[in-house]
Short mmCIF file of C-alpha atoms and ligand atoms in Angstrom, two decimals:
data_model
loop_
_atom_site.label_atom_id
_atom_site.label_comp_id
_atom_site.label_asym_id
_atom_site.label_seq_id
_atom_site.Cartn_x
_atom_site.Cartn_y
_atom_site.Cartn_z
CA UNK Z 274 -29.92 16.31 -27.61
CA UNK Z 275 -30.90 19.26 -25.84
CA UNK Z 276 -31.79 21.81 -28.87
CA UNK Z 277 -35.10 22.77 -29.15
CA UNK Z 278 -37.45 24.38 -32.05
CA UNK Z 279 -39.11 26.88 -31.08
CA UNK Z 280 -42.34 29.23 -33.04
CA UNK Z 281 -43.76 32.21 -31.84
CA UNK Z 282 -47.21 33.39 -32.89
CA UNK Z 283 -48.62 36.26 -32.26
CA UNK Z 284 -46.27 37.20 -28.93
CA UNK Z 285 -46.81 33.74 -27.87
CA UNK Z 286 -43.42 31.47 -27.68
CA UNK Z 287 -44.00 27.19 -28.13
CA UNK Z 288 -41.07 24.54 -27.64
CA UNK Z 289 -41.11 21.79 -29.95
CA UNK Z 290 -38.07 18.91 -29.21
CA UNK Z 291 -35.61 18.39 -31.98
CA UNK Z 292 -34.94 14.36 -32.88
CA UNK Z 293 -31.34 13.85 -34.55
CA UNK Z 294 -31.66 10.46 -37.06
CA UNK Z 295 -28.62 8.01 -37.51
CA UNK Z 296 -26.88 10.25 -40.20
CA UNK Z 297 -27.49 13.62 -37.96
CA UNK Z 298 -30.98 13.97 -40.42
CA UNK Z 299 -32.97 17.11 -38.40
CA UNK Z 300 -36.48 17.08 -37.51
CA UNK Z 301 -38.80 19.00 -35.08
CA UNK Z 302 -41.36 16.97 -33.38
CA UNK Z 303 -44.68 18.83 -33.85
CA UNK Z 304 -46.84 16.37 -32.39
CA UNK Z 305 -48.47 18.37 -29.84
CA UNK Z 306 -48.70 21.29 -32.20
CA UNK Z 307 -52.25 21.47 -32.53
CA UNK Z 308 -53.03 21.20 -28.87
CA UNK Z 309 -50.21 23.87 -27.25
CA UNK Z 310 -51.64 26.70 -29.75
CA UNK Z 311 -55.02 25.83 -30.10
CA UNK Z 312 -55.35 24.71 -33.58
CA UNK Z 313 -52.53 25.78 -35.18
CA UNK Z 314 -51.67 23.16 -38.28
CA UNK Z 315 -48.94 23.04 -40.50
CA UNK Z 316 -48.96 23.21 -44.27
CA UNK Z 317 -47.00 21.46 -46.77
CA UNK Z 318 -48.63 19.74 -49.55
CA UNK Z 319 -47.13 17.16 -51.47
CA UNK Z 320 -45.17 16.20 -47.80
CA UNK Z 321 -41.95 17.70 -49.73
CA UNK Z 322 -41.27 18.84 -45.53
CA UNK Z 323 -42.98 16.42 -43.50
CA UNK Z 324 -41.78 13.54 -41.85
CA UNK Z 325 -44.48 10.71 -41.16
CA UNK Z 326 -42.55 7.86 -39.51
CA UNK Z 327 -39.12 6.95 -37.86
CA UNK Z 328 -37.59 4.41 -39.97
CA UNK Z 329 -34.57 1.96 -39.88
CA UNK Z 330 -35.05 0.79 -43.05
CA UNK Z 331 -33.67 2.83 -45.79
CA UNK Z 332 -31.44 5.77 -45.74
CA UNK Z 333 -30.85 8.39 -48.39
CA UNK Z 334 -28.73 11.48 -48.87
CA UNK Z 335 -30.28 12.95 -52.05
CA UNK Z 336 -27.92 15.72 -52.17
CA UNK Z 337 -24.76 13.21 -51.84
CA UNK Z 338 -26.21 10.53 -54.23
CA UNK Z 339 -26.34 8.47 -50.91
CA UNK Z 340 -28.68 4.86 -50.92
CA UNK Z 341 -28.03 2.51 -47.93
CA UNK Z 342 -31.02 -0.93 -46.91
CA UNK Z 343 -30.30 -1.30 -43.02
CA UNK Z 344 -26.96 0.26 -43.47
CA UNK Z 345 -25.66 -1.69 -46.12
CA UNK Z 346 -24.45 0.10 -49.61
CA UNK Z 347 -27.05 -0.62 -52.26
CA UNK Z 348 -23.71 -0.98 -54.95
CA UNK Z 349 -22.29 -3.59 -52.21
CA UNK Z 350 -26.01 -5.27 -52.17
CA UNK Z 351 -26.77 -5.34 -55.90
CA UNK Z 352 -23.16 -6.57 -57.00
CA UNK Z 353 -22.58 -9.09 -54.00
CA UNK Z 354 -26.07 -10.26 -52.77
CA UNK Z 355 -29.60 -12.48 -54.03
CA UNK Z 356 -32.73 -10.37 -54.66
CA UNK Z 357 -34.52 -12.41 -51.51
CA UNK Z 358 -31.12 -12.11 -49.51
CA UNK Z 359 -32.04 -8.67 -49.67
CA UNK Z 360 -35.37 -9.13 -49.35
CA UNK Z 361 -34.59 -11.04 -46.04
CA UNK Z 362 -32.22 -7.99 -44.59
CA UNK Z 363 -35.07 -5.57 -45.82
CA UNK Z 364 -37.70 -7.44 -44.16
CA UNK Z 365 -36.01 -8.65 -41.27
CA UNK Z 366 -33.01 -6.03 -40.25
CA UNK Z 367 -30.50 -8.51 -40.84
CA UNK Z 368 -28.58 -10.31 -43.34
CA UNK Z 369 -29.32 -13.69 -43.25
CA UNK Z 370 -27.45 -17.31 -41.78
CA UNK Z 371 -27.74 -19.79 -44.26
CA UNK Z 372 -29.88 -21.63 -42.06
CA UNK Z 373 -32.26 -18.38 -41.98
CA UNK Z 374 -32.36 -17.92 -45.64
CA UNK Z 375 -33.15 -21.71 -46.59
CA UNK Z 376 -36.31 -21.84 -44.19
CA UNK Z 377 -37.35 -17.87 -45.50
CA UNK Z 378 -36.38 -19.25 -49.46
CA UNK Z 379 -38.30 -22.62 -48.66
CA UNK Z 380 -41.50 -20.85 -46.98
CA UNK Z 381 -41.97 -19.32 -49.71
CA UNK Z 382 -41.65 -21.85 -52.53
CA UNK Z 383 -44.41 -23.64 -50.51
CA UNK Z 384 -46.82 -20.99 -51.12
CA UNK Z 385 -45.95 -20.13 -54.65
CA UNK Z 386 -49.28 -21.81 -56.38
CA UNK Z 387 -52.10 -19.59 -56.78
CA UNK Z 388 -55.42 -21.15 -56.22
CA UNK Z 389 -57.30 -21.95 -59.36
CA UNK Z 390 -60.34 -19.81 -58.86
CA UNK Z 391 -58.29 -17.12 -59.84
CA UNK Z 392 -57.87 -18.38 -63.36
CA UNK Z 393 -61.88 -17.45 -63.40
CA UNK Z 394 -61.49 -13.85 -61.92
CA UNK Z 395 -58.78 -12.96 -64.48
CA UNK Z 396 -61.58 -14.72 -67.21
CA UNK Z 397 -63.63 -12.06 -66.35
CA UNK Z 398 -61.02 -9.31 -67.44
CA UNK Z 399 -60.73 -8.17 -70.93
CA UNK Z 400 -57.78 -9.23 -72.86
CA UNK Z 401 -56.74 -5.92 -73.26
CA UNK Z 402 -56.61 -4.98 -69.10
CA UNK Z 403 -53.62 -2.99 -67.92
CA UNK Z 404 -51.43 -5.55 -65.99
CA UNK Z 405 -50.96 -3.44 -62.78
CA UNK Z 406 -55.02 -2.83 -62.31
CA UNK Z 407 -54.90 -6.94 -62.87
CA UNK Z 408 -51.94 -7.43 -60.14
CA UNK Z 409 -53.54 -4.95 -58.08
CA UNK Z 410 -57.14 -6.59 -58.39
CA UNK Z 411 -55.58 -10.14 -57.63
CA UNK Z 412 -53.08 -8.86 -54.87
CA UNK Z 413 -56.40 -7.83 -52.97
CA UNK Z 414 -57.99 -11.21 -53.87
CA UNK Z 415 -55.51 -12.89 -51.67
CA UNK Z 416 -57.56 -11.00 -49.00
CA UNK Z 417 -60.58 -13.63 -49.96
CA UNK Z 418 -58.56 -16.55 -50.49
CA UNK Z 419 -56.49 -16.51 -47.46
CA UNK Z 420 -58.58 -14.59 -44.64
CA UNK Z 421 -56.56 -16.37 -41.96
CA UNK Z 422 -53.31 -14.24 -43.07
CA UNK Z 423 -55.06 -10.93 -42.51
CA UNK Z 424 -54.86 -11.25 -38.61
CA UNK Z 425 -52.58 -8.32 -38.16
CA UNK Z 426 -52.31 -8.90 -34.57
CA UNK Z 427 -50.85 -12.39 -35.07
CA UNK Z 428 -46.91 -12.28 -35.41
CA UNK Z 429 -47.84 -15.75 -37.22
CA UNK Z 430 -50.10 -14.56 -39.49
CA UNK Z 431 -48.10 -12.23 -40.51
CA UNK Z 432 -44.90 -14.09 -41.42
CA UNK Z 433 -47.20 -15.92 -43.71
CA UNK Z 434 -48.95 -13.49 -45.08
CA UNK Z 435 -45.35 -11.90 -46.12
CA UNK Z 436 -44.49 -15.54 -47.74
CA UNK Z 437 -47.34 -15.79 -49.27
CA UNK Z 438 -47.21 -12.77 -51.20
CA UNK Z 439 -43.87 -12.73 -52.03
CA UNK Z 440 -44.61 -16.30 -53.38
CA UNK Z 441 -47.56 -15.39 -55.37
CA UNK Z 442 -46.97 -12.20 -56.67
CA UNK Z 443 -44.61 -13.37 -59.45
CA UNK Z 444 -47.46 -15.78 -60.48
CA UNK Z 445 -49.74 -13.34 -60.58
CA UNK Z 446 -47.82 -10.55 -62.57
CA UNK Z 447 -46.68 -13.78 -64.92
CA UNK Z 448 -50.69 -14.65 -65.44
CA UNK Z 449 -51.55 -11.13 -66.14
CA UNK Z 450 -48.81 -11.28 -68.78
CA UNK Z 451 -50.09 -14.38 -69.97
CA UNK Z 452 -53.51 -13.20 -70.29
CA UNK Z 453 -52.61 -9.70 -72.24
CA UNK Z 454 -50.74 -12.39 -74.50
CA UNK Z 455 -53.25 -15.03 -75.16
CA UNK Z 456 -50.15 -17.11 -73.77
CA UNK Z 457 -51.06 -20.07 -70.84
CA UNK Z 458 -50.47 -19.88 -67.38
CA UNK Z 459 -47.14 -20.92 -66.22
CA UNK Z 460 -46.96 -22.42 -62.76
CA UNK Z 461 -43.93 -21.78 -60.13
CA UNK Z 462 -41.19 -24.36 -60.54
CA UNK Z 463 -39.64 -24.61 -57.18
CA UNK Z 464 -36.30 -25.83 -58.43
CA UNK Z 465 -35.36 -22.04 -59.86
CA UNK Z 466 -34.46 -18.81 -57.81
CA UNK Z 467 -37.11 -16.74 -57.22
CA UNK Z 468 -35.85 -14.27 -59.93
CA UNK Z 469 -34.98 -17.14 -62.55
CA UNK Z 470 -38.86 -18.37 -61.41
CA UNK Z 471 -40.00 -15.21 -62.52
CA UNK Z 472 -38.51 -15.03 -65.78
CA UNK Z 473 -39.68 -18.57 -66.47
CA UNK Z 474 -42.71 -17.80 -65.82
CA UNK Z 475 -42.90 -15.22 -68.15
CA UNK Z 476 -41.38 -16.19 -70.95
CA UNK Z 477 -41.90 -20.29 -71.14
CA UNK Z 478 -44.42 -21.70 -73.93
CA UNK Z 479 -45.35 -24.96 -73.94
CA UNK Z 480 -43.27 -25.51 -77.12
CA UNK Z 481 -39.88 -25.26 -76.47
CA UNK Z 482 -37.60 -25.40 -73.58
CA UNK Z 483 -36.94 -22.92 -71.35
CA UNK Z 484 -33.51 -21.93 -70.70
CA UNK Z 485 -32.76 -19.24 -68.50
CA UNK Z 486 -29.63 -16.11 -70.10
CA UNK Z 487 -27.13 -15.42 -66.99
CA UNK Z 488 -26.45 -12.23 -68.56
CA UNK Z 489 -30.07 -11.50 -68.47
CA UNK Z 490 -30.75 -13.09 -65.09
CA UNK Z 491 -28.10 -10.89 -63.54
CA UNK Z 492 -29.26 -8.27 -65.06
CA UNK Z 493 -32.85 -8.28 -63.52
CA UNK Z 494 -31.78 -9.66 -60.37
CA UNK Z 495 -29.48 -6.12 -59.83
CA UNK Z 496 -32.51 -4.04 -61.38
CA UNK Z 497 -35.10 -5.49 -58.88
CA UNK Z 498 -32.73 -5.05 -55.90
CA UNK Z 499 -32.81 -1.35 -56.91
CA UNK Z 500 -36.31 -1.17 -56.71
CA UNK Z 501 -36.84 -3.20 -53.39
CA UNK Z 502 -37.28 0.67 -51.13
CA UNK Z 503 -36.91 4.14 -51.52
CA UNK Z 504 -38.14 4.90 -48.02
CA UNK Z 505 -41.93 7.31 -47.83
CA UNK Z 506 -41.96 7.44 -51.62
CA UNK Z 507 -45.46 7.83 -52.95
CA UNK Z 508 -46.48 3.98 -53.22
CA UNK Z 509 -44.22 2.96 -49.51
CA UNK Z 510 -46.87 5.84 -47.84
CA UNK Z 511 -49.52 4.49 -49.56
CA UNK Z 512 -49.12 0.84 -48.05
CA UNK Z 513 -48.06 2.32 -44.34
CA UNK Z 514 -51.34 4.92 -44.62
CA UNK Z 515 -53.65 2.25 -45.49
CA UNK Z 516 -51.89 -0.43 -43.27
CA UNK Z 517 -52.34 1.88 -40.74
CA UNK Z 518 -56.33 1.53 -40.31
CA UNK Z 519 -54.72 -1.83 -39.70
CA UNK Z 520 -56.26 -3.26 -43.05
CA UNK Z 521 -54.14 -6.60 -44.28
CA UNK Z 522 -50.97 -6.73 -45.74
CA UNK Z 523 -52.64 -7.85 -48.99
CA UNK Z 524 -54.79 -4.87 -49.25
CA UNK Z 525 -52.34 -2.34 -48.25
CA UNK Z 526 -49.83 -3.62 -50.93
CA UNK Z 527 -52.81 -3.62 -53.75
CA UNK Z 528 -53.21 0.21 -52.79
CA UNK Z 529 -49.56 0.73 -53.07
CA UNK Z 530 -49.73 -1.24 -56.52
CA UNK Z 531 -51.88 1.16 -57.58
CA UNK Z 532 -50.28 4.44 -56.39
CA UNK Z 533 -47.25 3.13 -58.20
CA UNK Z 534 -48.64 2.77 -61.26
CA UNK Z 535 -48.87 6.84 -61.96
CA UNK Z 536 -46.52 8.04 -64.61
CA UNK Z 537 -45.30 10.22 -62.14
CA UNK Z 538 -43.99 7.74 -59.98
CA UNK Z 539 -43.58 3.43 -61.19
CA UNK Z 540 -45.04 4.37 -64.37
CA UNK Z 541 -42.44 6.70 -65.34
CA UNK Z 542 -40.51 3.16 -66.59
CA UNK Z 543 -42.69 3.40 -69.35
CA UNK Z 544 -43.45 7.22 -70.58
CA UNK Z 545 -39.64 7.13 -70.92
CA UNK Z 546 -40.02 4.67 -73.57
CA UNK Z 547 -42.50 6.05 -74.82
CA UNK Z 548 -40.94 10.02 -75.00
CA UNK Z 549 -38.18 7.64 -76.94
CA UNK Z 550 -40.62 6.42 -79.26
CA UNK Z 551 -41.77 9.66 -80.00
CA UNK Z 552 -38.75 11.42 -80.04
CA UNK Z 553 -36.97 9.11 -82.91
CA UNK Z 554 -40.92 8.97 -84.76
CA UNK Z 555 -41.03 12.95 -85.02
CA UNK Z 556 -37.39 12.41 -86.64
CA UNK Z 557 -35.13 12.33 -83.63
CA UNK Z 558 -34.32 16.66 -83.00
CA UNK Z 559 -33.28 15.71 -78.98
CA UNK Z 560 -33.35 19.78 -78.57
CA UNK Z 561 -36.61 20.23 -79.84
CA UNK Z 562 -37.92 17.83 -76.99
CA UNK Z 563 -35.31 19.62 -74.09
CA UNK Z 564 -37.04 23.25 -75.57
CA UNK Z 565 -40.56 21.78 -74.96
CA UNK Z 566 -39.73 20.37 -71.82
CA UNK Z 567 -37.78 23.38 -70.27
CA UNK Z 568 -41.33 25.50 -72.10
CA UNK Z 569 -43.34 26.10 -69.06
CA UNK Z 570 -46.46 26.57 -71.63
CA UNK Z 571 -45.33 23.28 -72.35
CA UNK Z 572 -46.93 20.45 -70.38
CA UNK Z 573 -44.48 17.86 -71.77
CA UNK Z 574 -41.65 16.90 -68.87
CA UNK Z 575 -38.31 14.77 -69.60
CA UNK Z 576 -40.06 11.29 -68.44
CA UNK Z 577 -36.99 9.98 -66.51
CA UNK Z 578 -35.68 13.13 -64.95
CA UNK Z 579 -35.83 14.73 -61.82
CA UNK Z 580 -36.73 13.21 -58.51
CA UNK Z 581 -38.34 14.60 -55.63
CA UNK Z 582 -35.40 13.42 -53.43
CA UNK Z 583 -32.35 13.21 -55.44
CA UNK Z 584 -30.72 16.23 -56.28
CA UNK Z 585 -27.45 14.77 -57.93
CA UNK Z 586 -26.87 11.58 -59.82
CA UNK Z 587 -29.62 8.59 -58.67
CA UNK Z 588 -26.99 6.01 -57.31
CA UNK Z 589 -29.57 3.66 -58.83
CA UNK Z 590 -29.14 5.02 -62.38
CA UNK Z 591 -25.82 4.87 -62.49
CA UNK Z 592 -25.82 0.93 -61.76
CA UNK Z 593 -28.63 0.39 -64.27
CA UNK Z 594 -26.77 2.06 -66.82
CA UNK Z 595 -24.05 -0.45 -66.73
CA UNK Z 596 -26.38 -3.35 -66.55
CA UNK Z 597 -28.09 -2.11 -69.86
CA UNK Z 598 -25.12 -1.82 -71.80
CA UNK Z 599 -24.14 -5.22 -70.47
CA UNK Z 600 -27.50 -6.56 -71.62
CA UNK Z 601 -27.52 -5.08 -74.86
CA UNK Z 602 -24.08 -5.60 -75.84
CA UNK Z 603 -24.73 -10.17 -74.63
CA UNK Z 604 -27.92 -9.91 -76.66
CA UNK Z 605 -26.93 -7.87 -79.33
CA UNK Z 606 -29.29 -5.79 -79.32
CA UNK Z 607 -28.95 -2.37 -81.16
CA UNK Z 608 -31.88 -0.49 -79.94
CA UNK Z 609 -32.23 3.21 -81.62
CA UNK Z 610 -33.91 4.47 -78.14
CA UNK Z 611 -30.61 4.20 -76.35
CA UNK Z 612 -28.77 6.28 -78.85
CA UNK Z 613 -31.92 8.29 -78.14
CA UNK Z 614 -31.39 8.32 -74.46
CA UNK Z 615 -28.08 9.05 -74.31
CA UNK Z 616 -27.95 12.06 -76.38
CA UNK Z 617 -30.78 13.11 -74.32
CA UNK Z 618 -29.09 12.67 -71.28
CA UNK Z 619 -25.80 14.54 -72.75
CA UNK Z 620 -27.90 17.94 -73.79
CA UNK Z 621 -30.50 17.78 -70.59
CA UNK Z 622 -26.52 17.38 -68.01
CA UNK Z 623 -25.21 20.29 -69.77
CA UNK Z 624 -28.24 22.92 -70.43
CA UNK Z 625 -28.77 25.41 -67.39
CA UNK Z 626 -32.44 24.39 -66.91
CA UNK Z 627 -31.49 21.11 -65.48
CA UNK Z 628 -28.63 21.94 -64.09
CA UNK Z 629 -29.81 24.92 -61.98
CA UNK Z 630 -32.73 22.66 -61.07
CA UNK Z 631 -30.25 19.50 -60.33
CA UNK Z 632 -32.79 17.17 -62.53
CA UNK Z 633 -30.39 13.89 -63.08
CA UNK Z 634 -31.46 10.87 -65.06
CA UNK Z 635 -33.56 8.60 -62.20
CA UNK Z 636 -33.87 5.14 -61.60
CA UNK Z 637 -36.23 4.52 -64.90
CA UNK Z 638 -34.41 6.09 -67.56
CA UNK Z 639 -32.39 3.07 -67.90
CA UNK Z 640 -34.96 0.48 -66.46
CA UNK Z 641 -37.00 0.33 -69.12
CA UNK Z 642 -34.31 0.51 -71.92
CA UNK Z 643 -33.35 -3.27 -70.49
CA UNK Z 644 -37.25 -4.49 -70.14
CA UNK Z 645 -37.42 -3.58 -73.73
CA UNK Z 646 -34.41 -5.26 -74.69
CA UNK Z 647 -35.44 -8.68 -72.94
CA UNK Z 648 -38.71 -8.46 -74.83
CA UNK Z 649 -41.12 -7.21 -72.04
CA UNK Z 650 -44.38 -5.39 -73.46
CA UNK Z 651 -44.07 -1.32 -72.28
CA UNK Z 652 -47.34 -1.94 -70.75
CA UNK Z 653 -45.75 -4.74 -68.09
CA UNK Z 654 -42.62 -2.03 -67.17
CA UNK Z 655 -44.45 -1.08 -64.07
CA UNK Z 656 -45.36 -4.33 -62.81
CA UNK Z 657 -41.89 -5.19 -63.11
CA UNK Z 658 -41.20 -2.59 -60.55
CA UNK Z 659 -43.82 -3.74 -58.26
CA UNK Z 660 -42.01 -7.21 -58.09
CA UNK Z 661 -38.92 -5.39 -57.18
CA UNK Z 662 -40.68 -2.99 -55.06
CA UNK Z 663 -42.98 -5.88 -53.18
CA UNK Z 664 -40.31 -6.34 -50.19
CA UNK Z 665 -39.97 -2.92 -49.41
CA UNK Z 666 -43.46 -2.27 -49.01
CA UNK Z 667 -44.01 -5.54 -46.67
CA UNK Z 668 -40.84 -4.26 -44.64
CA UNK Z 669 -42.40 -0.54 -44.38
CA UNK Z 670 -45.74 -2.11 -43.69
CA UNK Z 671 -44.30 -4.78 -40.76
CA UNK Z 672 -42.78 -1.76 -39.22
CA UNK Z 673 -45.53 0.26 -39.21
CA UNK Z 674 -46.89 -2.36 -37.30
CA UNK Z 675 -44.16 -3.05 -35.03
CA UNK Z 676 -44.27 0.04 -33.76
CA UNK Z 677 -47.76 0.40 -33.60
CA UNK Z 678 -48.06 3.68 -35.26
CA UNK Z 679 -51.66 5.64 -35.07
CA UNK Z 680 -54.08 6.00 -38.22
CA UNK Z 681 -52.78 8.23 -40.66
CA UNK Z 682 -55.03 11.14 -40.95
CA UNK Z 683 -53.35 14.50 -41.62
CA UNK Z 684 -55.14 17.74 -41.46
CA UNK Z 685 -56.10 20.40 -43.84
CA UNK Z 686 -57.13 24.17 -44.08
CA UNK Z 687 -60.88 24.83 -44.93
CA UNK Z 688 -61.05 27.07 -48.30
CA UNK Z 689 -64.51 26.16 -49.39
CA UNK Z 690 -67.94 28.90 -49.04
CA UNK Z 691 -69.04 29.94 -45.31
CA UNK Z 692 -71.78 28.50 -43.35
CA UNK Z 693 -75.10 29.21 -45.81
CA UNK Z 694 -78.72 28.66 -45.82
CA UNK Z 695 -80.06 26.21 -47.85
CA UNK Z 696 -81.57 27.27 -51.16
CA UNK Z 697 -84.84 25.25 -52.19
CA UNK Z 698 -84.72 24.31 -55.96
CA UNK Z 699 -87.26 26.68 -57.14
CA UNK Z 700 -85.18 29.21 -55.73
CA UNK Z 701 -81.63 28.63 -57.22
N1 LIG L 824 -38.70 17.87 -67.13
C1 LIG L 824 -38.72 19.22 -67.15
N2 LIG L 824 -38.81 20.00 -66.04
C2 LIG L 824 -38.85 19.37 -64.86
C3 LIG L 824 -38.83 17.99 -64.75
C4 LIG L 824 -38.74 17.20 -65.93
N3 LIG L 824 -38.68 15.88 -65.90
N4 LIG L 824 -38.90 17.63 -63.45
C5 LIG L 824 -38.98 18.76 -62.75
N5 LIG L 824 -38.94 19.83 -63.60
C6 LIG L 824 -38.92 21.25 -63.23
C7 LIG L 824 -40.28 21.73 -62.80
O1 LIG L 824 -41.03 22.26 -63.89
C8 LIG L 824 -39.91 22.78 -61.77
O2 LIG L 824 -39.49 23.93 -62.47
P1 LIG L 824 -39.76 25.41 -61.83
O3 LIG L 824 -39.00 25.42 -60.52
O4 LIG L 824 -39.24 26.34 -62.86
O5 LIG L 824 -41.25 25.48 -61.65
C9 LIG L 824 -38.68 22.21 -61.08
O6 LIG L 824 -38.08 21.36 -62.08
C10 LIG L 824 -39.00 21.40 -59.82
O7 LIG L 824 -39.94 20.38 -60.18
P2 LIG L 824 -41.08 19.85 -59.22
O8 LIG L 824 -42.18 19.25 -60.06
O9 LIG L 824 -41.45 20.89 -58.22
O10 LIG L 824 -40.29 18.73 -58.46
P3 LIG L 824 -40.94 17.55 -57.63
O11 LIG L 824 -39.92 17.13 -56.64
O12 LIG L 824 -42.29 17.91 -57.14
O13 LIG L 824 -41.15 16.40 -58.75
C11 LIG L 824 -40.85 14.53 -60.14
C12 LIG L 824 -40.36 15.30 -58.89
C13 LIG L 824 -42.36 14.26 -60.03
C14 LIG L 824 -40.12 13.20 -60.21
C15 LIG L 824 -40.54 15.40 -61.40
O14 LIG L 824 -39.15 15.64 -61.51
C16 LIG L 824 -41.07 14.74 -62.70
O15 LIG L 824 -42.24 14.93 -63.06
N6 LIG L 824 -40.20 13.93 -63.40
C17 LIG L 824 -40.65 13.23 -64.59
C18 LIG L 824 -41.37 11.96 -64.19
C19 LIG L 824 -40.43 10.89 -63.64
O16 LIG L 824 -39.39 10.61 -64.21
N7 LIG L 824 -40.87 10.25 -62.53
C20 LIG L 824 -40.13 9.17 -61.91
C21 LIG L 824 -39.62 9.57 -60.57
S1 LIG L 824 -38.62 8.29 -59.88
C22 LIG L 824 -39.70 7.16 -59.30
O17 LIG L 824 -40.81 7.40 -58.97
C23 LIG L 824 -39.20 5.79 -59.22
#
C-alpha cells in the first residue's frame, strides 16, 4: 500500500507509512516520529487512539458487533468447541488434531498439583482476603516455586510455563475460595475436563459426592470461552507491558490479575450485582437509577454498560444472555436481580442518553447474573474471569515474545513547576 500520512508543523511536511490490518483496520506508523521532528510526541491518554502491537490474535469490529479468535466466529467457538480447544487455537494459531490436543490436555493435567508450601503462604492471609489479591499473590509465587519456567528465552521453558499455569490456576482460584469459606482444599482430579475440574474443585466437600450439572457445565464452559481475549484491553496490555521488560510469564499474568480486578474493567462482574442489590433494596424505581446515572453531578455509572470498544450490542452479551436464562430456567432459580436487569436494560436501550452515546449491555451484565445463580460468592466474580481470561493473556504474552517487541515505555508531556532553586527548610 502506497498511501502515506502525512503532518505538517510549523511549514515543515513529515511522511509517516500507512499499515492496512487483515479487515482493512487503518493505522499510521509513527515510529520515527520523535526523531524526524525533533521531539515531537503524540498525545492520547487512556490509548483510546493508539495502537501498541500487531496482533493475529483477536479481531473486533466494535461498531459491527464483530468478535473473531484467529479468524474463527466466537458464536461458532462457544457453541461448537472445548474451553482448552480454544485455548489451544488461542495459544497456538490453530485448531487442534486430536493428537495435538491430547498431549496439550495431558501436559497439563500433569502439572495441575500445587506444591504444598503454598497451603502455608495462603495461612498467612486473613480469612477475609479478596480472592483476586490471593490469585494474584500465588500466580507470582509460581515465580519461586518453579524458577526454571521463567527462562523466557527457552521455547521449552516456555511451553511449560504456559501448562503449568493453566494447570494451576484453577487450583489456586479453588483454594482461595476455599480459604474465604473455611472449606478444605480440593485437589485436581485428572479424570474431569478442565472446566468440570474447576467446578469440582470449587464446590466438592468432603461429605457428599460430587456430581457435576451439564446444564451448568455448559453454561460456564461458553461463559469462559467469552472471556478467553478481547485483544489490548486494560489487563491483555498489562501482561504484554510487563512481559515486555521480559519478566516471566507468571509475573506478567499476576500484574494482569490485578489490573483486571478494577471495577472498571473484570470487576465490573460484580458492581453489576451489586447496582442490582441496591437497586431492588432502595425499592426497585429502575428510572431513578438511569436519572442518577445519566446525572453528570452524579458519580454513579450503569455497572455493565458501555465499553470502550463496542459501540453496538457486545456479541458476548448476547450469548450470555441465553446461557443465563438457560441456567436459571434448569435450576429453577427465580432471582429478583434479573427482573432487575432486564427492565434496566429495556429503559437504558430506549432513553437518548445511551442511545446517542451507543452504551449496550457488555459482557458482565449477564456474567454475573449466572455466577450468582450457581452459588458463587460476588466477591469470586472476577476471579472467575481471570480463569477465562488466563489463555488470552499467555497467547498475547507468547506473541509479544515471538516477535520480540521492545520495552514498553511511552512518553509524556512535562506539566509540573520549572527548573527552581532549592529552598532550605528555615526558609520555606
Ligand atoms: N453509565 C452512564 N454513563 C456512561 C456509562 C455508564 N455505564 N459509560 C459511559 N458513560 C458516558 C460517560 O459519562 C460519557 O458521557 P459524556 O460524553 O457526556 O461525558 C460517555 O458515556 C463516554 O464514556 P467514557 O467514560 O468516555 O467511555 P470510555 O470508553 O472511556 O469508558 C467504560 C468505557 C469504562 C467501560 C465505561 O462505559 C464504564 O465506566 N462502564 C461501566 C463499567 C463497566 O461496565 N465496565 C466493564 C467494561 S467491559 C470489561 O471490562 C470486560
Amino acid at each position: 500500500m502506497s498511501e502515506i500520512g502525512v503532518f505538517e508543523f510549523k511549514g515543515k511536511r513529515y511522511e509517516f507509512p500507512v499499515e492496512i490490518g487483515t479487515e482493512n483496520e487503518i493505522s499510521i506508523d509513527i515510529k520515527t516520529l520523535r526523531g524526524t521532528t525533533g521531539g515531537i510526541i503524540t498525545m492520547d491518554p487512556g490509548f483510546k487512539n493508539t495502537g501498541s502491537c500487531k496482533s493475529e490474535i483477536t479481531f473486533l469490529d466494535g461498531e459491527k458487533g464483530i468478535l473473531r479468535h484467529r479468524g474463527y466466529a466466537i458464536e461458532d467457538l462457544t457453541k461448537k468447541a472445548s474451553f482448552l480447544e480454544v485455548a489451544y487455537l488461542i495459544i497456538f494459531g490453530e485448531l487442534p488434531t486430536k493428537e495435538q490436543f491430547a498431549k496439550f490436555e495431558g501436559d497439563i493435567k500433569k502439572k495441575s498439583l500445587l506444591n504444598e508450601e503454598i497451603k502455608d503462604i495462603l495461612d498467612g492471609f486473613p480469612r477475609s482476603a479478596h480472592p483476586m489479591g490471593v490469585v494474584s499473590s500465588l500466580t507470582g509465587a509460581l515465580t519461586a516455586f518453579h524458577p526454571k519456567y521463567t527462562d523466557v528465552h527457552s521455547e521449552e521453558e516456555i511451553y511449560n510455563a504456559i501448562t503449568n499455569i493453566l494447570g494451576k490456576f484453577p487450583v489456586i482460584a479453588a483454594w482461595a475460595h476455599a480459604k474465604n469459606e473455611g472449606t478444605p482444599f480440593n485437589y485436581a482430579d485428572n479424570s474431569l475436563g478442565y472446566v468440570e475440574n474447576m467446578l469440582m474443585m470449587m464446590y466438592k466437600i468432603p461429605t457428599t459426592k460430587y456430581k457435576t450439572n451439564p446444564v451448568v457445565l455448559k453454561a460456564m464452559e461458553e461463559l469462559l470461552i467469552l472471556h478467553q481475549d478481547h485483544e489490548q484491553n486494560c489487563s491483555t496490555s498489562t501482561v504484554r507491558l510487563v512481559g515486555s521488560s521480559h519478566a516471566s510469564l507468571f509475573a506478567s499474568v499476576s500484574a494482569g490479575i490485578s489490573a483486571l480486578w478494577g471495577p472498571l474493567h473484570g470487576g465490573a462482574n460484580k458492581a453489576v450485582i451489586e447496582m442490582l442489590e441496591e437497586i431492588i433494596e432502595d425499592g426497585g424505581d429502575v428510572e431513578k437509577f438511569i436519572n442518577k446515572a445519566k446525572d453528570k453531578k452524579d458519580p454513579f455509572r450503569l455497572m455493565g454498560f458501555g465499553h470502550r470498544v463496542y459501540k453496538n450490542f457486545d456479541p458476548r452479551a448476547l450469548i450470555i444472555k441465553e446461557s443465563a436464562d438457560a441456567v436459571l430456567a434448569d435450576l429453577g432459580v427465580t432471582d429478583p436481580t434479573l427482573k432487575v436487569a432486564k427492565h434496566l436494560e429495556e429503559v437504558a436501550l430506549s432513553d437518548p442518553y445511551f442511545v446517542d452515546r451507543k452504551l449496550f449491555p457488555n459482557v458482565d451484565f449477564y456474567s454475573g447474573i449466572i455466577y450468582r445463580a450457581l452459588g458463587i460468592p460476588v466477591e469470586m466474580f472476577t476471579v472467575m474471569f481471570a480463569i477465562g481470561r488466563l489463555p488470552g493473556w499467555i497467547a498475547q504474552w507468547k506473541e509479544m515474545r515471538k516477535n520480540n517487541e521492545p520495552i514498553g515505555r511511552p512518553r509524556q508531556l512535562y506539566m509540573g513547576a520549572p527548573k527552581r532553586d532549592f529552598k532550605e527548610v528555615s526558609e520555606r
